[in-house]
PDB file of N, CA and C in Angstrom:
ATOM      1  N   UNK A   2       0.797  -1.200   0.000  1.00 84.00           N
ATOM      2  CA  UNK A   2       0.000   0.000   0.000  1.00 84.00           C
ATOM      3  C   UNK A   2       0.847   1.275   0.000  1.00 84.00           C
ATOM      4  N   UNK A   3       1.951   1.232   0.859  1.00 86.00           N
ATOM      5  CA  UNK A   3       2.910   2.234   0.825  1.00 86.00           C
ATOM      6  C   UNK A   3       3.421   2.740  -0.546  1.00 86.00           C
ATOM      7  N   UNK A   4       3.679   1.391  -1.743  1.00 91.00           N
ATOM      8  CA  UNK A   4       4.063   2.057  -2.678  1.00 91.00           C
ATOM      9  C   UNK A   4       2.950   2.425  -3.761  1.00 91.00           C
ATOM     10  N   UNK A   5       1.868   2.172  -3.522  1.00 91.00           N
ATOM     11  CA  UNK A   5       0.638   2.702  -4.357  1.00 91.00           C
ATOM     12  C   UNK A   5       0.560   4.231  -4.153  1.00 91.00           C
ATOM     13  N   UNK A   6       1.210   4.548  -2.658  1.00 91.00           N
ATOM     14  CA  UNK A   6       0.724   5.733  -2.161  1.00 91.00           C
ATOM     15  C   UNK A   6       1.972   6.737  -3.118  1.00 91.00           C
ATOM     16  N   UNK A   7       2.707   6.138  -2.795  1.00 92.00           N
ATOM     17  CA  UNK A   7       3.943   6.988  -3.718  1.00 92.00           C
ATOM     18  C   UNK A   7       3.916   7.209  -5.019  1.00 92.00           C
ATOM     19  N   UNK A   8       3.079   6.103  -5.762  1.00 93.00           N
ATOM     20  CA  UNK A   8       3.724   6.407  -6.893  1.00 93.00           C
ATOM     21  C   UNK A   8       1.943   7.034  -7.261  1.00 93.00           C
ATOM     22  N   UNK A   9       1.161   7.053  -6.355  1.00 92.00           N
ATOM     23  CA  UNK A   9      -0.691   7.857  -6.505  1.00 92.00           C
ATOM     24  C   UNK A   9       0.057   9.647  -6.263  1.00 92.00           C
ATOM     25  N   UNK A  10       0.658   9.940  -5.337  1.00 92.00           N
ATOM     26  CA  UNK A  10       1.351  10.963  -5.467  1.00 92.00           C
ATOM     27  C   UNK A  10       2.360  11.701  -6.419  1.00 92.00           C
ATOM     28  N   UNK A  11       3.061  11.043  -6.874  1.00 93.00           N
ATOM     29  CA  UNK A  11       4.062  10.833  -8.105  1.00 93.00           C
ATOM     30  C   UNK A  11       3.121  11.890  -9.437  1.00 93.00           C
ATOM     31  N   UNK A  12       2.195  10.661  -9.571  1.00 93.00           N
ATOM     32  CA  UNK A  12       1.119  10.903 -10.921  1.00 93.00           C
ATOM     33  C   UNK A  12       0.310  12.164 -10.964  1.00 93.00           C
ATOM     34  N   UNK A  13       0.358  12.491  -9.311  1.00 91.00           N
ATOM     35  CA  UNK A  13      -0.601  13.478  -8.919  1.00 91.00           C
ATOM     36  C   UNK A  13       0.586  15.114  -9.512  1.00 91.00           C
ATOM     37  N   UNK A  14       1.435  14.922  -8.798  1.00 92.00           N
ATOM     38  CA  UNK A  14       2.853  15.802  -8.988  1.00 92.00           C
ATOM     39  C   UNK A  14       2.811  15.978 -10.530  1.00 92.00           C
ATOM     40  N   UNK A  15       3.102  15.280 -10.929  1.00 93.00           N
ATOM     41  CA  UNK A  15       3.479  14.873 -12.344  1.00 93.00           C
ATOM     42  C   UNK A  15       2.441  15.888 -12.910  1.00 93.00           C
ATOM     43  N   UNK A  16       1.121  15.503 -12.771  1.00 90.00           N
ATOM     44  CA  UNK A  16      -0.364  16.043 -13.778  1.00 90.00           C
ATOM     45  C   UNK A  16      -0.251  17.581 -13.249  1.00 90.00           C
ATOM     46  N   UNK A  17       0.161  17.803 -12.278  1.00 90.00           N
ATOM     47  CA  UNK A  17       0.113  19.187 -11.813  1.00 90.00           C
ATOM     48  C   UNK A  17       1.494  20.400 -12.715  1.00 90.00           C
ATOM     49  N   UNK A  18       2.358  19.731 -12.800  1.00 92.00           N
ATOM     50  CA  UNK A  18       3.185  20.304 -13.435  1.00 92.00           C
ATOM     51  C   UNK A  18       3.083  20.301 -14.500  1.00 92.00           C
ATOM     52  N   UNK A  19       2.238  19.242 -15.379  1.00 92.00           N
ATOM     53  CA  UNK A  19       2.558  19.426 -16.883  1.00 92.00           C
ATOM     54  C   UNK A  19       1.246  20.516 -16.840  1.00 92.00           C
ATOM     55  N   UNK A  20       0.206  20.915 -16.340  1.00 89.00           N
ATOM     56  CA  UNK A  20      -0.813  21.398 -16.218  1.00 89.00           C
ATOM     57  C   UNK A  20      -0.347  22.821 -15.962  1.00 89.00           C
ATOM     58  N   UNK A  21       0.473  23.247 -15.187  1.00 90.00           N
ATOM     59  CA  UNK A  21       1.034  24.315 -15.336  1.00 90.00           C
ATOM     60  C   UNK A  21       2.188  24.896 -16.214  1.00 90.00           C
ATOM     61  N   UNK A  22       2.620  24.278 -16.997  1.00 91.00           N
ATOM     62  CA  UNK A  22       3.625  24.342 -17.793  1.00 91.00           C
ATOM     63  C   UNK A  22       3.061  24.151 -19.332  1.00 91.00           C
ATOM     64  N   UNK A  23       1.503  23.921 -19.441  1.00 90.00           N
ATOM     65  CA  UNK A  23       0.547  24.153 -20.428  1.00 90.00           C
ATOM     66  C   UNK A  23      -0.276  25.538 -19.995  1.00 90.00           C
ATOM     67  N   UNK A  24      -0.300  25.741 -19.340  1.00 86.00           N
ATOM     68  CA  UNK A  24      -1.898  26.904 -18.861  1.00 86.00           C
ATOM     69  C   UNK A  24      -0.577  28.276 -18.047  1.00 86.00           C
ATOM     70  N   UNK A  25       0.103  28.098 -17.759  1.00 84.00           N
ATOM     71  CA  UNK A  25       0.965  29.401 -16.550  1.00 84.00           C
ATOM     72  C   UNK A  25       0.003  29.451 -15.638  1.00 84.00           C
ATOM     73  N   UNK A  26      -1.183  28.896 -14.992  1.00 84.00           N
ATOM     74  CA  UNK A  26      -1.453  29.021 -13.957  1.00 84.00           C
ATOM     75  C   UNK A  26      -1.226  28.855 -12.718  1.00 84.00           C
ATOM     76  N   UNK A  27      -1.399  29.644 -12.020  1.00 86.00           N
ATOM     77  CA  UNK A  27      -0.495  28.838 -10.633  1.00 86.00           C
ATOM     78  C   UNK A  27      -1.421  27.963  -9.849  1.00 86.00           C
ATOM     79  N   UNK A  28      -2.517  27.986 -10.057  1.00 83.00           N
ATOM     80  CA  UNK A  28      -3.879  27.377  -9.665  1.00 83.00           C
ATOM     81  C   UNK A  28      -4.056  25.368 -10.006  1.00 83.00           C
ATOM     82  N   UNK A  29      -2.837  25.515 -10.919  1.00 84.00           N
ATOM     83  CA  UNK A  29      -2.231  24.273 -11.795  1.00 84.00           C
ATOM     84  C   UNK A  29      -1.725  23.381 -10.863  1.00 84.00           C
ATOM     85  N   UNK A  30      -1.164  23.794 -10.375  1.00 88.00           N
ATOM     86  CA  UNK A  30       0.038  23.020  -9.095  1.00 88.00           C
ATOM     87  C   UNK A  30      -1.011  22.534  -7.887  1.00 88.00           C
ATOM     88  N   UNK A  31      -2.287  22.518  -8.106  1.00 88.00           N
ATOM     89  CA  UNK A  31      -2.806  22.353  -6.490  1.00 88.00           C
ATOM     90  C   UNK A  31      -2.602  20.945  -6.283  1.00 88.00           C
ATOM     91  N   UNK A  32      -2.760  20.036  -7.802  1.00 89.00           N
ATOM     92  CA  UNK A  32      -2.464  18.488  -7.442  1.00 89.00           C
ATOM     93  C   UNK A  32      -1.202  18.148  -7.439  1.00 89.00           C
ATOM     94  N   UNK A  33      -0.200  19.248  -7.183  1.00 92.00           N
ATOM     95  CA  UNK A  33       1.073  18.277  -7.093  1.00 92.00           C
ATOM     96  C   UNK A  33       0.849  18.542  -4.870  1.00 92.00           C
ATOM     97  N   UNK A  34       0.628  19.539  -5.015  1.00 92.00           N
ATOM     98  CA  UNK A  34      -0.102  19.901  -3.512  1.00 92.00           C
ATOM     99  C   UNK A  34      -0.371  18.842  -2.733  1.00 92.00           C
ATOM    100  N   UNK A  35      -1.281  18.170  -3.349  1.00 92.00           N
ATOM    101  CA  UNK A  35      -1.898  16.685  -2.328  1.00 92.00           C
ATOM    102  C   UNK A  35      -1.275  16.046  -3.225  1.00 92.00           C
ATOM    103  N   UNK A  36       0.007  15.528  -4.116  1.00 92.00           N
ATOM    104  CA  UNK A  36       0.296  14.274  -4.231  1.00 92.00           C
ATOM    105  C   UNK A  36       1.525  14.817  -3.783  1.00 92.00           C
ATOM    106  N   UNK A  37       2.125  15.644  -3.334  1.00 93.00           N
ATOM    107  CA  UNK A  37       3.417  15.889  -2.490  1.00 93.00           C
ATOM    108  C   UNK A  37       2.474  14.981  -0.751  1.00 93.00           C
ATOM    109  N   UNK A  38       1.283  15.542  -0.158  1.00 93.00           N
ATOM    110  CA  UNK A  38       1.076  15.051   0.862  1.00 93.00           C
ATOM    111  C   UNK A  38       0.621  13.386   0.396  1.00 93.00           C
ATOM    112  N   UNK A  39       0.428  13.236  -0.253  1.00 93.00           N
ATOM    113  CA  UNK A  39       0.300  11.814  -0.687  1.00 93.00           C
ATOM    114  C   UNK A  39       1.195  10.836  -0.203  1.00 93.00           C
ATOM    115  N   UNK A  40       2.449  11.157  -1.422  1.00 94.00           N
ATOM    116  CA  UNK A  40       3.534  10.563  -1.155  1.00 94.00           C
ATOM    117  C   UNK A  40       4.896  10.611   0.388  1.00 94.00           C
ATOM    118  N   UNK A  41       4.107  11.941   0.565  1.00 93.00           N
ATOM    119  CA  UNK A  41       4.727  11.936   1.784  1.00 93.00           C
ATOM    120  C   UNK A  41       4.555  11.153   3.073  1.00 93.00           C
ATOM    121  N   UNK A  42       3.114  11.044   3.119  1.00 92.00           N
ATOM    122  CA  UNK A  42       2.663   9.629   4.356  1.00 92.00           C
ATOM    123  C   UNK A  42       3.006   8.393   3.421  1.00 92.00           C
ATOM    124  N   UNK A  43       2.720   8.289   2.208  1.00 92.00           N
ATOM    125  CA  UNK A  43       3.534   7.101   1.679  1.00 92.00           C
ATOM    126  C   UNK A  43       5.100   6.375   2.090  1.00 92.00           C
ATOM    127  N   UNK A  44       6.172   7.399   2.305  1.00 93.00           N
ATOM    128  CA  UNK A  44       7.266   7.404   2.541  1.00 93.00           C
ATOM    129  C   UNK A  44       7.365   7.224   4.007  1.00 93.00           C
ATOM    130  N   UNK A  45       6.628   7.613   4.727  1.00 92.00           N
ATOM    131  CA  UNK A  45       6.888   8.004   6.352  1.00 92.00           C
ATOM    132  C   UNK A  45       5.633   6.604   6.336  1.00 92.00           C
ATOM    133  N   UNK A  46       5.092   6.180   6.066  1.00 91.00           N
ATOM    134  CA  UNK A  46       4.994   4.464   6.355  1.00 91.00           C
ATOM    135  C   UNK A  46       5.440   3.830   6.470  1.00 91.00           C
ATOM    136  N   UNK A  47       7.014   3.934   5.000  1.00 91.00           N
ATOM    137  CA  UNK A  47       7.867   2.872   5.348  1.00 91.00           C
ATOM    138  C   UNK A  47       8.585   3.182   5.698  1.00 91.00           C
ATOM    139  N   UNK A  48       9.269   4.177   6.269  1.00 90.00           N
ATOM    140  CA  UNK A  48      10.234   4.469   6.939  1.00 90.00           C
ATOM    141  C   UNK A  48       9.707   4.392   8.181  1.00 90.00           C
ATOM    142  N   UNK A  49       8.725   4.677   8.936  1.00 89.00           N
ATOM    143  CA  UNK A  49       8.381   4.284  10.870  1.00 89.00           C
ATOM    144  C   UNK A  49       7.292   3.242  10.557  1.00 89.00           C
ATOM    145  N   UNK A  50       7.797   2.164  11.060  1.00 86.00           N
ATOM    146  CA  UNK A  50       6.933   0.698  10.537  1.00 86.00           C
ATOM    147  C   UNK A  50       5.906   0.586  11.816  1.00 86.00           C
ATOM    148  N   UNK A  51       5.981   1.833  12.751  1.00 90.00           N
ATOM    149  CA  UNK A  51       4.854   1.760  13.858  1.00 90.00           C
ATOM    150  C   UNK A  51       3.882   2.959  13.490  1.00 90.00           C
ATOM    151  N   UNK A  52       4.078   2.999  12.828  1.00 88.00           N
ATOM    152  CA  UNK A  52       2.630   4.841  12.269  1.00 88.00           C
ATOM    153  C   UNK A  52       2.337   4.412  10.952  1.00 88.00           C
ATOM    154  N   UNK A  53       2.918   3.091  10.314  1.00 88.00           N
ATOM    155  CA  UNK A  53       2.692   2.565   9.270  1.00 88.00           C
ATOM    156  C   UNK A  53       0.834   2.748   9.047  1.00 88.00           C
ATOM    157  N   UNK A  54      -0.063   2.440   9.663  1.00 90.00           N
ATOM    158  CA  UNK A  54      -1.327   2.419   9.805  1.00 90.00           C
ATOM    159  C   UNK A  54      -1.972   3.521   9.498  1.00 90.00           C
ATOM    160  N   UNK A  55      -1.414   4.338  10.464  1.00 92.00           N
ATOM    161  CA  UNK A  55      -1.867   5.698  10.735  1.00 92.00           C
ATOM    162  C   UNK A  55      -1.761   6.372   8.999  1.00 92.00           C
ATOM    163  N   UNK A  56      -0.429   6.386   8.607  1.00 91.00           N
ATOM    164  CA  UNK A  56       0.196   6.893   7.765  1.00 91.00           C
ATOM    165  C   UNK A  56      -0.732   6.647   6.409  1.00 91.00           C
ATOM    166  N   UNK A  57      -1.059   5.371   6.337  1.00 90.00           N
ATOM    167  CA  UNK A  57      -1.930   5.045   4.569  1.00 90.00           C
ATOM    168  C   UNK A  57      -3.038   5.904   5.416  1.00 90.00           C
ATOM    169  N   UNK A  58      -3.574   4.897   6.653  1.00 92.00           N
ATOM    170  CA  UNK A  58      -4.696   6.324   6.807  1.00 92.00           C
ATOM    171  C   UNK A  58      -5.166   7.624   6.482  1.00 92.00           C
ATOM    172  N   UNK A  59      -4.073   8.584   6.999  1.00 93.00           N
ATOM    173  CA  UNK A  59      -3.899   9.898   6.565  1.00 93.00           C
ATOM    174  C   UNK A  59      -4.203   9.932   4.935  1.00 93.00           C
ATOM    175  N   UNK A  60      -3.024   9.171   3.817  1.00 92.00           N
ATOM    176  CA  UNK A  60      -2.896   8.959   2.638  1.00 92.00           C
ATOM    177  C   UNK A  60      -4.307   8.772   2.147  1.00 92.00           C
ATOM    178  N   UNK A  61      -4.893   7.969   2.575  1.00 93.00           N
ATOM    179  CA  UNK A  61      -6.416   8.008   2.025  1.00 93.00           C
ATOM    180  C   UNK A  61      -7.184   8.802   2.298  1.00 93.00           C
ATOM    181  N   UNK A  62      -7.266   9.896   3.590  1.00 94.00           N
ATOM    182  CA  UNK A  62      -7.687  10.891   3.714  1.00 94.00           C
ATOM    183  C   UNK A  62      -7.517  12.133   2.793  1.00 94.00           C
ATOM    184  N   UNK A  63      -6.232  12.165   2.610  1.00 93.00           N
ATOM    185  CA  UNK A  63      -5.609  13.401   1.676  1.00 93.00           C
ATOM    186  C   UNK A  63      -6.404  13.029  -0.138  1.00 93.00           C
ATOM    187  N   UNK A  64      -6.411  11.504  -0.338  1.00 91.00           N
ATOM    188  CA  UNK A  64      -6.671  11.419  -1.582  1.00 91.00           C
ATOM    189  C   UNK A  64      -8.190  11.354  -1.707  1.00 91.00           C
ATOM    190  N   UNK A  65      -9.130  11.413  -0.782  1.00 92.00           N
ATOM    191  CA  UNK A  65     -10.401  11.335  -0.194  1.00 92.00           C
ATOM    192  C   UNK A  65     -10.998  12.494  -0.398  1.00 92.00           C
ATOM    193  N   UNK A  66     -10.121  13.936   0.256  1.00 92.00           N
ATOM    194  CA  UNK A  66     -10.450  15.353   0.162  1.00 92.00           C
ATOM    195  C   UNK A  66      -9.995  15.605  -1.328  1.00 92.00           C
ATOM    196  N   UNK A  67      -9.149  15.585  -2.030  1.00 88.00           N
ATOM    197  CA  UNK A  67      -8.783  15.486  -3.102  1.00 88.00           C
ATOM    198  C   UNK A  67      -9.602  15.739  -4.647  1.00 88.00           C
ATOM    199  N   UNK A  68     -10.097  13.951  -3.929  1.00 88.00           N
ATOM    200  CA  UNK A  68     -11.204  13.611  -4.757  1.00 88.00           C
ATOM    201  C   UNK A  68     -12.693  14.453  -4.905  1.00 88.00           C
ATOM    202  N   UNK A  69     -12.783  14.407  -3.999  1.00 89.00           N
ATOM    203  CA  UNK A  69     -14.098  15.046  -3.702  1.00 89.00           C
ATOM    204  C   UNK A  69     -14.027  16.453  -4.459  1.00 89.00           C
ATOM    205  N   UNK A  70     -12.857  17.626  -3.555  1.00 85.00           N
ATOM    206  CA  UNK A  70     -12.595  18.997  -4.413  1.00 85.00           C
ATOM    207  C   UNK A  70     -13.073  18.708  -6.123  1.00 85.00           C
ATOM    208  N   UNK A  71     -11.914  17.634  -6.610  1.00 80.00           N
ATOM    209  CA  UNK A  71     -12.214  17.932  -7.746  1.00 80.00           C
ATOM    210  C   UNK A  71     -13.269  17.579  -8.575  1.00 80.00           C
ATOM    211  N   UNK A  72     -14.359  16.578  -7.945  1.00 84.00           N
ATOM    212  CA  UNK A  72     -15.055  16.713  -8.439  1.00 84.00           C
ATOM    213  C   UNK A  72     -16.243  17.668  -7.912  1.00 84.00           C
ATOM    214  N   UNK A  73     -16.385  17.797  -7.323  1.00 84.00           N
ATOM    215  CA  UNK A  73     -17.157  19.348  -6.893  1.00 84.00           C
ATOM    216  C   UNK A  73     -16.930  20.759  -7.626  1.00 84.00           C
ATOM    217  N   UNK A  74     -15.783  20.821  -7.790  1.00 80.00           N
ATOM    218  CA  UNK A  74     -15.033  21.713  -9.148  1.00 80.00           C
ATOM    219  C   UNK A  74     -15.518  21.418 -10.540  1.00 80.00           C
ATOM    220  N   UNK A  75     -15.451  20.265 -10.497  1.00 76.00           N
ATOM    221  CA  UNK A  75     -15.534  20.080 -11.897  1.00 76.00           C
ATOM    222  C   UNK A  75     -17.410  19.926 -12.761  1.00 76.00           C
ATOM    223  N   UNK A  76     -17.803  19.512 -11.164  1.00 80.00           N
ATOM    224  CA  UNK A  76     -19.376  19.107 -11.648  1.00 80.00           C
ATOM    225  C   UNK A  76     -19.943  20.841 -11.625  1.00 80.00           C
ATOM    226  N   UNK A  77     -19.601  21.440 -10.702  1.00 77.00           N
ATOM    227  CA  UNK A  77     -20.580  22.527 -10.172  1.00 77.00           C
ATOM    228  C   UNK A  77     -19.876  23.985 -10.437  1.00 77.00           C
ATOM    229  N   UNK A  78     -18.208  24.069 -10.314  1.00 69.00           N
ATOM    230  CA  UNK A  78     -17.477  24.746 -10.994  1.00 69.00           C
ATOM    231  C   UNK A  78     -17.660  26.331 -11.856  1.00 69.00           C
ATOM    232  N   UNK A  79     -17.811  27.160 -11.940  1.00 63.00           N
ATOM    233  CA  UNK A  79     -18.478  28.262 -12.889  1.00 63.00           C
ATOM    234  C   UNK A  79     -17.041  28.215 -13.892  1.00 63.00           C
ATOM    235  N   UNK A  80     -16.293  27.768 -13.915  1.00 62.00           N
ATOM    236  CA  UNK A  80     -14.711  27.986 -14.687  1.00 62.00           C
ATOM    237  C   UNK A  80     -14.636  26.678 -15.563  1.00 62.00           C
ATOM    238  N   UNK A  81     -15.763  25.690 -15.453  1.00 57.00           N
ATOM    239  CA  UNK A  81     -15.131  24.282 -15.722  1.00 57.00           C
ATOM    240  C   UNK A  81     -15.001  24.443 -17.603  1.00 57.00           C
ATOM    241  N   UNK A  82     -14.001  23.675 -17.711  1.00 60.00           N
ATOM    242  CA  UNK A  82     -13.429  23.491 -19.161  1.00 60.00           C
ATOM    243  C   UNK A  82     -13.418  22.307 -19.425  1.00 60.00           C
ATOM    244  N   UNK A  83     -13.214  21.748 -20.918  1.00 58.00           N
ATOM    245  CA  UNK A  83     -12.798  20.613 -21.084  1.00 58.00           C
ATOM    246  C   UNK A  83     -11.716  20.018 -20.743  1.00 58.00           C
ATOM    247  N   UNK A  84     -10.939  20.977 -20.133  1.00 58.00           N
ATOM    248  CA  UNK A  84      -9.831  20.229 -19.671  1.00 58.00           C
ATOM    249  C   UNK A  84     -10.125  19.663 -18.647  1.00 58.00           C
ATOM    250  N   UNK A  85     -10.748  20.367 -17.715  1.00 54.00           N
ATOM    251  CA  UNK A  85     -11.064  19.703 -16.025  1.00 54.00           C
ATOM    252  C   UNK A  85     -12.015  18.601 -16.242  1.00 54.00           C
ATOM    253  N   UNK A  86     -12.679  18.631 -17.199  1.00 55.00           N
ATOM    254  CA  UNK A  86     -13.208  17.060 -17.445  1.00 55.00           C
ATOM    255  C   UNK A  86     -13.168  16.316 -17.817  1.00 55.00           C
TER     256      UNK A  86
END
């Protein structure tokens, strides 16, 4: 699970930068935002093998709020584009 979390963060990072490096928005970067906190309880799982629990926990929390934002953005949104969908 630890490395799902890393590399769910990774992808997240990743989409955020090419997203800003297409658009100059700075509004672009919010998913490298939560896949920086993504991968970060990803990493700090396996590195303290006693908060290991806690840690995907959190990770699914962060990708939980995430989720939700964007689709709340995207369904209800006054800005939404084809890109956000």
């Amino acid at each position: 699970m630890p490395q799902i979390s890393i590399l769910v963060g990774a992808m997240m990072g990743t989409l955020g930068i090419a997203f800003f490096a297409a658009t100059d928005y700075v509004t672009a970067l919010i998913p490298s935002v939560f896949g920086v906190m993504i991968a970060g309880f990803g990493i700090g799982s396996m590195a303290y093998p006693k908060v290991s629990s806690k840690s995907i926990q959190m990770s699914y929390f962060i990708s939980s709020v995430a989720v939700t934002i964007g689709l709340t953005t995207a369904m209800f949104g006054s800005w939404v584009t084809t890109t956000s969908l």
